[in-house]
Coordinates of C-alpha atoms and ligand atoms in Angstrom, one line a residue:
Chain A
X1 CA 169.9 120.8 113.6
X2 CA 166.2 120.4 112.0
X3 CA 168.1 117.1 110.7
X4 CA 168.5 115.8 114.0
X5 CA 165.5 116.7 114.9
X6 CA 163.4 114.8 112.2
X7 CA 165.5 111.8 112.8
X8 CA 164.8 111.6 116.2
X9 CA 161.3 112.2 115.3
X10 CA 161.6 108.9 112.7
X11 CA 163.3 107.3 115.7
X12 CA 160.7 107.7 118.4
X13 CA 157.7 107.0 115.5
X14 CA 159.6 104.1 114.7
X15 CA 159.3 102.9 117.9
X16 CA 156.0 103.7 118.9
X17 CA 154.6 102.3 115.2
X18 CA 157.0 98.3 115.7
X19 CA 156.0 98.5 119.3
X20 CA 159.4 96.7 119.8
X21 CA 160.5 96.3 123.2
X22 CA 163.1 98.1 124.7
X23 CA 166.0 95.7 124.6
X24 CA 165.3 95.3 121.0
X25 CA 165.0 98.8 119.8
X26 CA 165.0 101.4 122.8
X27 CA 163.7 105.2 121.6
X28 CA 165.8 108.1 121.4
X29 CA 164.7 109.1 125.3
X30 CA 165.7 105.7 126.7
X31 CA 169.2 106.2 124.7
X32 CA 169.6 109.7 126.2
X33 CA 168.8 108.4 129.9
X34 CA 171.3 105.7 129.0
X35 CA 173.8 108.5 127.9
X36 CA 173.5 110.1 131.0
X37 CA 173.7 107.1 133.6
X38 CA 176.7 105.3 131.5
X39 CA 178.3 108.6 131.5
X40 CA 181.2 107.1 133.8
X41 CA 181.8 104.2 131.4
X42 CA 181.1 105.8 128.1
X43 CA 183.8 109.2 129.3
X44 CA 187.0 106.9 129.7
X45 CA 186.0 104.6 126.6
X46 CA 185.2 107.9 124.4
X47 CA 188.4 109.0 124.9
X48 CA 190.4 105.8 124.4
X49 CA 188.9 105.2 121.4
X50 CA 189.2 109.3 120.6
X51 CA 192.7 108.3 121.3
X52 CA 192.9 105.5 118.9
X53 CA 191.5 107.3 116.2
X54 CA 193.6 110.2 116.1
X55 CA 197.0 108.7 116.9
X56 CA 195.8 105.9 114.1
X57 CA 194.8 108.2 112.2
X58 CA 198.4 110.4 112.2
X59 CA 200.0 107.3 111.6
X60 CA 198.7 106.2 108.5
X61 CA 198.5 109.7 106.9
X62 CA 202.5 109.3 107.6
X63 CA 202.8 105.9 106.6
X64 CA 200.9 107.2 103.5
X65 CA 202.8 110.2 102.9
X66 CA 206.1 108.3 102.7
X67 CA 205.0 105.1 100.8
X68 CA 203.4 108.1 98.2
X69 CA 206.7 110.1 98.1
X70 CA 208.9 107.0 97.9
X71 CA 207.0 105.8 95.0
X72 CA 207.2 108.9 93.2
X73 CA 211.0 109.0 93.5
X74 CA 211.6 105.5 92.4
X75 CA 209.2 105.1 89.8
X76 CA 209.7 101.1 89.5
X77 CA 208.4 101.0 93.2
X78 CA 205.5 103.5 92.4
X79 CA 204.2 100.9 89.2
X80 CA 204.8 97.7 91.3
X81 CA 203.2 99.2 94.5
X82 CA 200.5 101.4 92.5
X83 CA 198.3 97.9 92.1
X84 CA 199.0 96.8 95.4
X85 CA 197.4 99.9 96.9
X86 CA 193.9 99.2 95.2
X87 CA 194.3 95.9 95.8
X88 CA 194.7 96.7 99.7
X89 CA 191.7 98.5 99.6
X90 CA 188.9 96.1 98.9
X91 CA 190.5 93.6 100.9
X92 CA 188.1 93.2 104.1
X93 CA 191.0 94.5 106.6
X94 CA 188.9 94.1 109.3
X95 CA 188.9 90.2 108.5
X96 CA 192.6 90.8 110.0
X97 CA 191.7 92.0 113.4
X98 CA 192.0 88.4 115.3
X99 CA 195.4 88.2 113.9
X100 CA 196.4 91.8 114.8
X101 CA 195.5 90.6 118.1
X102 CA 197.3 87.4 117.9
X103 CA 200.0 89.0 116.8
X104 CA 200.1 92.2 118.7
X105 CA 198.2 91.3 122.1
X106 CA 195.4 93.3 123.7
X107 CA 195.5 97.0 124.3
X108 CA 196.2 100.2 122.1
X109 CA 198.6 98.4 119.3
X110 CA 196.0 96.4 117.4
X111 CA 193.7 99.0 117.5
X112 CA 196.3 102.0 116.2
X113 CA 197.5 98.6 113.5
X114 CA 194.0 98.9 112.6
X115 CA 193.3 102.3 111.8
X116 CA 196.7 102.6 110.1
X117 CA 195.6 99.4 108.0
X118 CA 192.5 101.4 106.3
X119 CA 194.1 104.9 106.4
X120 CA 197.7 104.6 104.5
X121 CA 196.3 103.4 101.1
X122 CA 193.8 106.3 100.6
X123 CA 196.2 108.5 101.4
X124 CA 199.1 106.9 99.4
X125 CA 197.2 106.2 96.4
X126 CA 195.7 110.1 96.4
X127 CA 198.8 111.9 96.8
X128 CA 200.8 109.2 94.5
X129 CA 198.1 109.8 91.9
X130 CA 198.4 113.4 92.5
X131 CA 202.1 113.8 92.4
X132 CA 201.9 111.9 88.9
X133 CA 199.6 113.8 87.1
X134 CA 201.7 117.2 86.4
X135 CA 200.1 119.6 84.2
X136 CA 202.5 120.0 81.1
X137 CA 203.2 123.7 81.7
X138 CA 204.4 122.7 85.2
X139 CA 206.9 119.8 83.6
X140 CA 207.7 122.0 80.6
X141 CA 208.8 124.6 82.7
X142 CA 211.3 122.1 84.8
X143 CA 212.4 120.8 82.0
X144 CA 213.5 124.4 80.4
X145 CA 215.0 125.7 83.6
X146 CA 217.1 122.1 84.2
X147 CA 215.6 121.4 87.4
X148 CA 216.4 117.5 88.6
X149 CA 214.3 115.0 89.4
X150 CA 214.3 115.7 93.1
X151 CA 213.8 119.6 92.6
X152 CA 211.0 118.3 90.3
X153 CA 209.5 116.3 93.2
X154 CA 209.8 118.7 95.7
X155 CA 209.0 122.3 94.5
X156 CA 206.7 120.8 91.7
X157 CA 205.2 117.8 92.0
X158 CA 204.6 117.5 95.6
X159 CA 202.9 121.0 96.5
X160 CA 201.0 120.5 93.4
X161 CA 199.5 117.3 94.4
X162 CA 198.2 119.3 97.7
X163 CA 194.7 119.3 96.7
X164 CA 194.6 115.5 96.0
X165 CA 196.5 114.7 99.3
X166 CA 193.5 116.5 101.2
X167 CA 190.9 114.4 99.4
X168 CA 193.2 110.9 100.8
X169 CA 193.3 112.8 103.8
X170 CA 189.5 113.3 104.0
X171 CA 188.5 109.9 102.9
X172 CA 191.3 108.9 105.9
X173 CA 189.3 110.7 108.5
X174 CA 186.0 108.9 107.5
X175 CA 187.6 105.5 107.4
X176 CA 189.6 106.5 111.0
X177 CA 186.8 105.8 113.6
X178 CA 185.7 102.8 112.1
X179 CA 188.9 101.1 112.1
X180 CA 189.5 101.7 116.1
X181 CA 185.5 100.5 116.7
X182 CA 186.5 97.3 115.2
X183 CA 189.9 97.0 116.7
X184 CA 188.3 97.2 119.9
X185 CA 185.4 94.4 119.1
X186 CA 188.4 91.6 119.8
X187 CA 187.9 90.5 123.1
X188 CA 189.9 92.0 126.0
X189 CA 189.8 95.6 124.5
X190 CA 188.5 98.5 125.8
X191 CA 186.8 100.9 124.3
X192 CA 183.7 102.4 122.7
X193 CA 183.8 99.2 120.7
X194 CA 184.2 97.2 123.1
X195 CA 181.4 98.6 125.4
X196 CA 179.0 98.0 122.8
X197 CA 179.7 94.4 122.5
X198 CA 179.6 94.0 126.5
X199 CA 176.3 96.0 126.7
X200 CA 174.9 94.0 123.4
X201 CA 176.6 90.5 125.2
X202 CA 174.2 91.6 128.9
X203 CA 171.2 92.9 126.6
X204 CA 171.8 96.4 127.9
X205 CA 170.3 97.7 124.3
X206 CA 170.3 101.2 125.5
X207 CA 173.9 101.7 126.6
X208 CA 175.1 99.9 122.8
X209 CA 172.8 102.3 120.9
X210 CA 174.2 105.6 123.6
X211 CA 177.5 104.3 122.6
X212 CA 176.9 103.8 118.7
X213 CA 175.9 107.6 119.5
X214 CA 178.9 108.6 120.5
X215 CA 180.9 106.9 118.0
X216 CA 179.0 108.5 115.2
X217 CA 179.7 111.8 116.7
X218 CA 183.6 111.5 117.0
X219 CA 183.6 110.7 113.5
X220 CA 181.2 113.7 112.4
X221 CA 183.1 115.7 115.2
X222 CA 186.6 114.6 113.4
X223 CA 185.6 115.1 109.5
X224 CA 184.2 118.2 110.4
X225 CA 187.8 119.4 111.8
X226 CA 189.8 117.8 109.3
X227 CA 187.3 119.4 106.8
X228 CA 188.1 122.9 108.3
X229 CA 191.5 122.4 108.6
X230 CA 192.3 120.8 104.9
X231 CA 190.1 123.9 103.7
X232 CA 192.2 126.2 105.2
X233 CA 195.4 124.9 104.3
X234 CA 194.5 124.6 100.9
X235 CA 192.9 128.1 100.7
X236 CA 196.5 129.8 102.5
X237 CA 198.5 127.9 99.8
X238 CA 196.5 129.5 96.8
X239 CA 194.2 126.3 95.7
X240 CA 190.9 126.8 94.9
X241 CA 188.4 124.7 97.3
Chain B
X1 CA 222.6 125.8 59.2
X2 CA 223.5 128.3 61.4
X3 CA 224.2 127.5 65.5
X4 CA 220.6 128.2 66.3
X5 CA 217.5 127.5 64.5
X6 CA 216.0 124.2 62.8
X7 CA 215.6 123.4 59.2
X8 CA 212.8 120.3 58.3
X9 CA 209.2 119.7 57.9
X10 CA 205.8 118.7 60.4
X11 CA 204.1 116.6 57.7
X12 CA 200.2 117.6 58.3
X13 CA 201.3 120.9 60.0
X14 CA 203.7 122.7 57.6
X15 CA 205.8 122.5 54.7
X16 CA 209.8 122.4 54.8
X17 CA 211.1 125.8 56.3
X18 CA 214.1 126.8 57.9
X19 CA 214.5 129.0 60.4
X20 CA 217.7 131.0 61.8
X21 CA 218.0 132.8 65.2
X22 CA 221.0 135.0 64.9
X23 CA 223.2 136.2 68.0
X24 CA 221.3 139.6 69.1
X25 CA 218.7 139.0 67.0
X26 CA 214.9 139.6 68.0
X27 CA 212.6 137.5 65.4
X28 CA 209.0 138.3 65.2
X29 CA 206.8 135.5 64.4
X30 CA 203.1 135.6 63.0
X31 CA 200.8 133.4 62.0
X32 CA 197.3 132.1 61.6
X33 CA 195.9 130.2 64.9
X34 CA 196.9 126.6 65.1
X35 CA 199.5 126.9 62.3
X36 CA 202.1 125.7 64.7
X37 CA 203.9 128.6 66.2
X38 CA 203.9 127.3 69.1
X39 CA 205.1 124.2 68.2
X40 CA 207.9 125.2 66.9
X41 CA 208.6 127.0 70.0
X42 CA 208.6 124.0 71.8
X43 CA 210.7 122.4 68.9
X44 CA 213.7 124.6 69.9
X45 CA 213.1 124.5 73.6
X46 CA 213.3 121.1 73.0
X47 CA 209.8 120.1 75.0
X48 CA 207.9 117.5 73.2
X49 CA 205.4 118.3 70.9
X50 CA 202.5 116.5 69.0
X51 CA 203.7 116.1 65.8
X52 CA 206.8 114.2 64.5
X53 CA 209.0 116.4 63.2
X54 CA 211.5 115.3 60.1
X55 CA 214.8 117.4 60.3
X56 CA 216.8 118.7 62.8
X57 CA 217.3 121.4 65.2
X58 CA 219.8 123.6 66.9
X59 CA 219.5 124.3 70.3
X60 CA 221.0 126.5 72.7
X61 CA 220.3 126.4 76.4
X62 CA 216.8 128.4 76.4
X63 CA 214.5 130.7 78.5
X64 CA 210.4 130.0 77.5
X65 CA 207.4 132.1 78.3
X66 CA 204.6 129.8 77.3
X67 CA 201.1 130.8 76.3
X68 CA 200.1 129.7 79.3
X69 CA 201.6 131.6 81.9
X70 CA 201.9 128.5 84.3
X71 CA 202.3 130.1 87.6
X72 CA 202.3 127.8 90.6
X73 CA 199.2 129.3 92.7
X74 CA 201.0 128.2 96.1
X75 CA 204.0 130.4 95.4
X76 CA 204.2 133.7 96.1
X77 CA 204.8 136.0 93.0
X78 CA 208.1 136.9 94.0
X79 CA 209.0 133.0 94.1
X80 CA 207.3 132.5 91.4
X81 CA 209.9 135.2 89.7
X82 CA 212.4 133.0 91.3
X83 CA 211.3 129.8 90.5
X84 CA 214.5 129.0 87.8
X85 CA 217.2 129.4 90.6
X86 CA 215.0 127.7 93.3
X87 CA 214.8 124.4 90.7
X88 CA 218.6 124.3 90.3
X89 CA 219.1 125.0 93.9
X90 CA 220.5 127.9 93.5
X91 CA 220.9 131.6 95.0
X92 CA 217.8 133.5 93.8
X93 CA 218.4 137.2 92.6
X94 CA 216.0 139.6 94.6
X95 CA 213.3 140.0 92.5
X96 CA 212.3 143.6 93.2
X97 CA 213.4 145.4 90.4
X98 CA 212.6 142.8 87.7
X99 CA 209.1 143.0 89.7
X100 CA 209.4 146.7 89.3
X101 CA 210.0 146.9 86.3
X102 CA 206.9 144.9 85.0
X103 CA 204.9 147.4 87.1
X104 CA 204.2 145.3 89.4
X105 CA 206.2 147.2 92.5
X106 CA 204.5 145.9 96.0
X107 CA 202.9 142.6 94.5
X108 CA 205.8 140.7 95.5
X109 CA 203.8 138.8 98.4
X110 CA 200.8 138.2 97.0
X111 CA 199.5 134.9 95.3
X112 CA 198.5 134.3 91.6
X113 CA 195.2 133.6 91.9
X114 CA 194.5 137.2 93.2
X115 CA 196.2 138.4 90.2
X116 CA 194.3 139.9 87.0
X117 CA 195.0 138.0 83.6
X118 CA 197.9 140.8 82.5
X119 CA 199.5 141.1 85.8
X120 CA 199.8 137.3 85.8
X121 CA 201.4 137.6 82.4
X122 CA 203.7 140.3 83.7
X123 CA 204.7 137.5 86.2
X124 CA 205.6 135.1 83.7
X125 CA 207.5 137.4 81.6
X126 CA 209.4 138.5 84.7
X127 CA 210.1 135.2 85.6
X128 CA 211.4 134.5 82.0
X129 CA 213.6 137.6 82.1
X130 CA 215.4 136.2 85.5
X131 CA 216.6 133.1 83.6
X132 CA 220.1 133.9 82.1
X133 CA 219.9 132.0 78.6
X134 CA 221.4 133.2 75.5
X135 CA 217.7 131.7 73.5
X136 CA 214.8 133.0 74.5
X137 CA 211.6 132.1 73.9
X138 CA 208.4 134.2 74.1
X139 CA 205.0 132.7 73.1
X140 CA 202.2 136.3 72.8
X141 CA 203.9 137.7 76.1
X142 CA 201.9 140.9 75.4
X143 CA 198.7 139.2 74.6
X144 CA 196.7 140.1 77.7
X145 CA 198.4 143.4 78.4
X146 CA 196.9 147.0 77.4
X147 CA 198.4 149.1 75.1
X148 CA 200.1 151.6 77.0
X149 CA 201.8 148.1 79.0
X150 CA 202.2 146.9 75.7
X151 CA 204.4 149.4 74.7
X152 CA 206.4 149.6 77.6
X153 CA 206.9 146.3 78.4
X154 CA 207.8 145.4 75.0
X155 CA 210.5 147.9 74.4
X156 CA 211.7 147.0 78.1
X157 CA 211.7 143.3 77.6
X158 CA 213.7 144.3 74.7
X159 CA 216.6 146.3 76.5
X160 CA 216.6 143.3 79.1
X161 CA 217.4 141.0 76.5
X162 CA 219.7 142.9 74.2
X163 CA 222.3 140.9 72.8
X164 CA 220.4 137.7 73.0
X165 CA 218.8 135.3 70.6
X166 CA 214.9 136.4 70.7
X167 CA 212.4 134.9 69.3
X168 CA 208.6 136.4 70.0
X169 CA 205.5 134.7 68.8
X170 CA 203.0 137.1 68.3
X171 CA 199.4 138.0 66.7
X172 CA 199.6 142.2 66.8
X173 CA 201.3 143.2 63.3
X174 CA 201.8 146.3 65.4
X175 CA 204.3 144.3 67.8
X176 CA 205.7 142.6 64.8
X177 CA 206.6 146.1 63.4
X178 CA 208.1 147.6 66.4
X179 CA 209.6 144.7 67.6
X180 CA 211.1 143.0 64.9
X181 CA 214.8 142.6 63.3
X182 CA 213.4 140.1 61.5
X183 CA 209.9 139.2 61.2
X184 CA 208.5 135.8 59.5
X185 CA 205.3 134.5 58.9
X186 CA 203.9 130.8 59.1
X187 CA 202.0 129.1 56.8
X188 CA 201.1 125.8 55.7
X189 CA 203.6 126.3 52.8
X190 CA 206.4 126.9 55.2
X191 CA 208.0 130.3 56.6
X192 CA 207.5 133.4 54.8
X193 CA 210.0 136.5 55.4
X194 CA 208.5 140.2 55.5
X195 CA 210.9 143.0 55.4
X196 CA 211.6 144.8 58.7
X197 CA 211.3 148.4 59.2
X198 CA 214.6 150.3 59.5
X199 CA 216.2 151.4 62.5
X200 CA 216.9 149.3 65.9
X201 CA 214.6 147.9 67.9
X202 CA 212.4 148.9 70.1
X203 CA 211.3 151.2 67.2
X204 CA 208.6 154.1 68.0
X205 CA 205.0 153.0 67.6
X206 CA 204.4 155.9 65.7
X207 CA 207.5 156.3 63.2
X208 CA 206.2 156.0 59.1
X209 CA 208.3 153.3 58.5
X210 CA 206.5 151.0 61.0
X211 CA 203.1 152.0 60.1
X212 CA 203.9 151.6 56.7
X213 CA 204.8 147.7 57.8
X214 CA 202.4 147.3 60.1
X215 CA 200.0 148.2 57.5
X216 CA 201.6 146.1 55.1
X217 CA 201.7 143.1 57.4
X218 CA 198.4 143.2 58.0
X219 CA 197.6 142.9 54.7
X220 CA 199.3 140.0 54.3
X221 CA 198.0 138.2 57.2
X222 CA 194.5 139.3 55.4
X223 CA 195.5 137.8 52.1
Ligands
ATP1 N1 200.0 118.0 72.1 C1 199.4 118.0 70.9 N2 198.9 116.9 70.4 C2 198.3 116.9 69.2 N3 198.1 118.0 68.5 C3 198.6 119.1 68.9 C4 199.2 119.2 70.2 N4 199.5 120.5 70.4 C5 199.1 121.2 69.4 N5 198.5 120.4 68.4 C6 198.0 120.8 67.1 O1 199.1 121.3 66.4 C7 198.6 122.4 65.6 C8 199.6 123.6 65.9 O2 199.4 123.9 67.3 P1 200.2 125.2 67.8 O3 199.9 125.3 69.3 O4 201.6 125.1 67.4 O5 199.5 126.4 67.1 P2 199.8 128.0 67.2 O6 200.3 128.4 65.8 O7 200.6 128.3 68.3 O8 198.3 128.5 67.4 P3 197.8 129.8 68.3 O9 198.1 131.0 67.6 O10 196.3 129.5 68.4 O11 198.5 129.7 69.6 C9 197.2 122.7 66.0 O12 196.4 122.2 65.0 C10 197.0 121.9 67.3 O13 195.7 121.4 67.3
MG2 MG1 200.3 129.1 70.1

């Protein structure tokens, strides 16, 4: 709270000190007026692009999941994949919205593309990574009892990797919001996205920062519940956190 | 060479030794720290280890109770108990008695990590005791245990096991003395026998005889 409070302090300084006009760089009263008065625009796009975000989001933790537990079980898929995922990751996926759009049309699907795009490796890679590195005791154990691979997999290696799965999870959640802000900058989308590249298009300065606003609290509002909920489960399951 | 046991060397670690496990045999084994007790533990469980070894082994199906007691902290204790049948896929004997037994009655439910460093040891040994192997393999089960437990547990882990193939690494010359058909000691040299005290095991802590070898024992660990 005192954080918010000294940043909005910075802000309205920072306004007052530039002297910049308002459709340059409106102060943090201008914003909330704006926040107010767009409140019939900025409801509908919040929750589209709440929408987007979450259902995105749920995708590519699935999407990750699987690719993580079919590349543990087939271990030639995990070493030819393993690359790929960190590959996939410092490729500029946004660089791919206009063909997501091209490809997929307007609306919801190159959005949730999107955000599965910049989710499933994280979460792939972590729990892949996680599943793979067993401590001994744990493999020594299977090996003396004569579990199988798949027991191995499943009642070792996959709760095991629990911990490492919620940091891919975490990472996920921050990457999440920004994925369905940029789906929604192709034209024809709506969204909180979209609305800030309509009110930045008309000058309406306030509106894009109000919206900005809301878009940086989804995502605080989103890490802080996957946060709680990834602490939790870990804590129920006996990990340390 | 008998049917279980392993006869060769560990160039850097120790000497040419052989080493039999009879049928119903308990086999106490002592040793400095870092002599490779342990390792050969693993030798005959048939894990890998870090050292090459030059000769050969024979194995029979085994049970091991590592030094590390490697619970898995999302399982309850009860499943951890379990955890043999559960990686075969198979029906799990209730673990209540075997829990009970250990003196650890009630703590079925609960998770390791609220456990204290014996009663997680107590788990491990329980959950060694559920596997039905005719080798098993115990790395200081006792070591964190008081000496009342110590006692106890021993002489039960011994009745739970009777007629098996036992083989118990251990650094109490005490243990060694009570526990002990046949007690060896590891060296760089190789394996060294000491005489056993008379009488079956579990002996009493207290008889002469296994003073008398404790004593002796200790001596020789001193030397
Ligand atoms: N995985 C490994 N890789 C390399 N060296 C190892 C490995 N495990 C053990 N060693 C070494 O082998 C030697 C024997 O180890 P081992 O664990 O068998 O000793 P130990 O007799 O059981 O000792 P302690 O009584 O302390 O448990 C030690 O010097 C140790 O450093
Ligand atoms: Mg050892």
């Amino acid at each position: 709270m005192k954080g918010l409070a000294l940043a909005l302090l910075l802000w309205q300084a920072g306004v007052w000190a530039t002297g910049l006009p308002p459709y340059l760089l409106p102060g943090p009263w201008a914003v909330g007026q704006a926040l107010v008065a767009h409140r019939g625009e900025l409801a509908p796009a919040t929750a589209l692009t709440g929408a987007a975000t979450l259902i995105g989001l749920a995708l590519g933790a699935g999407l990750g999941v699987a690719l993580a537990l079919m590349m543990a079980a087939w271990p030639r898929l995990g070493r030819a994949f393993a690359p790929l995922l960190i590959v996939s990751q410092s490729i500029p996926v946004f660089a791919l919205a206009p063909i997501l759009t091209l490809w997929l049309g307007f609306g919801m699907a190159p959005k949730l593309a999107m955000v599965v795009l910049i989710t499933f490796a994280p979460v792939a890679q972590a729990l892949h990574d996680g599943m793979r590195a067993m401590p001994t005791a744990r493999a020594d154990l299977a090996q003396v009892m004569g579990a199988s691979r798949r027991a191995v997999l499943w009642h070792l290696a996959l709760p095991g990797a629990l911990p490492q799965l919620a940091s891919g999870l975490r990472l996920a959640a921050v990457y999440a919001p920004l994925g369905a802000v940029i789906g929604e900058w192709m034209g024809g989308a709506q969204g909180l996205g979209a609305l800030m590249l309509h009110a930045n298009g008309r000058m309406k300065t306030d509106l894009m920062f109000a919206a900005l606003l809301v878009v940086i609290a989804l995502a605080l509002l989103l890490q802080a519940v996957v946060n709680r909920g990834l602490q939790n489960a870990l804590r129920r399951r006996g990990f340390e956190c | 060479m008998s049917d279980c046991g392993l006869e060769g060397s560990a160039p850097g670690l120790f000497g040419p030794l052989r080493l039999d496990l009879p049928e119903g045999c308990v086999t106490c084994l002592l040793g400095a720290s870092g002599v490779g007790k342990s390792t050969l533990l693993r030798l005959l469980a048939g894990l890998p280890t870090g050292v090459v070894f030059e000769g050969q082994v024979q194995r029979l199906p085994a049970a091991l109770m590592a030094q590390e007691d490697g619970l898995l902290p999302w399982l309850s204790v009860a499943q951890n108990v379990t955890l043999g049948a559960r990686l075969r896929g198979e029906r799990a004997a209730d673990p209540a008695a075997l829990l009970a037994a250990v003196g650890l009655a009630g703590f079925e439910a609960r998770l390791p990590g609220t456990l204290s460093g014996g009663q997680r040891q107590r788990v491990a040994l329980a959950r060694t005791l559920a596997e039905d192997r005719p080798l098993v393999l115990l790395d200081e089960p006792f070591s964190a245990l008081d000496a009342r437990l110590r006692l106890e547990i021993g002489a039960l882990a011994l009745r739970l096991l009777a007629g098996r193939r036992v083989l118990i690494v251990t650094h109490d010359p005490a243990e060694a003395a009570r526990l002990g058909d046949q007690i060896l000691i590891l060296t760089r040299a190789g394996l060294m026998p000491h005489p056993a005290p008379k009488g079956a095991v579990p002996r009493a802590h207290d008889a002469g005889e296994v003073l008398e070898a404790q004593a002796a024992l200790m001596e020789r660990l001193l030397a």
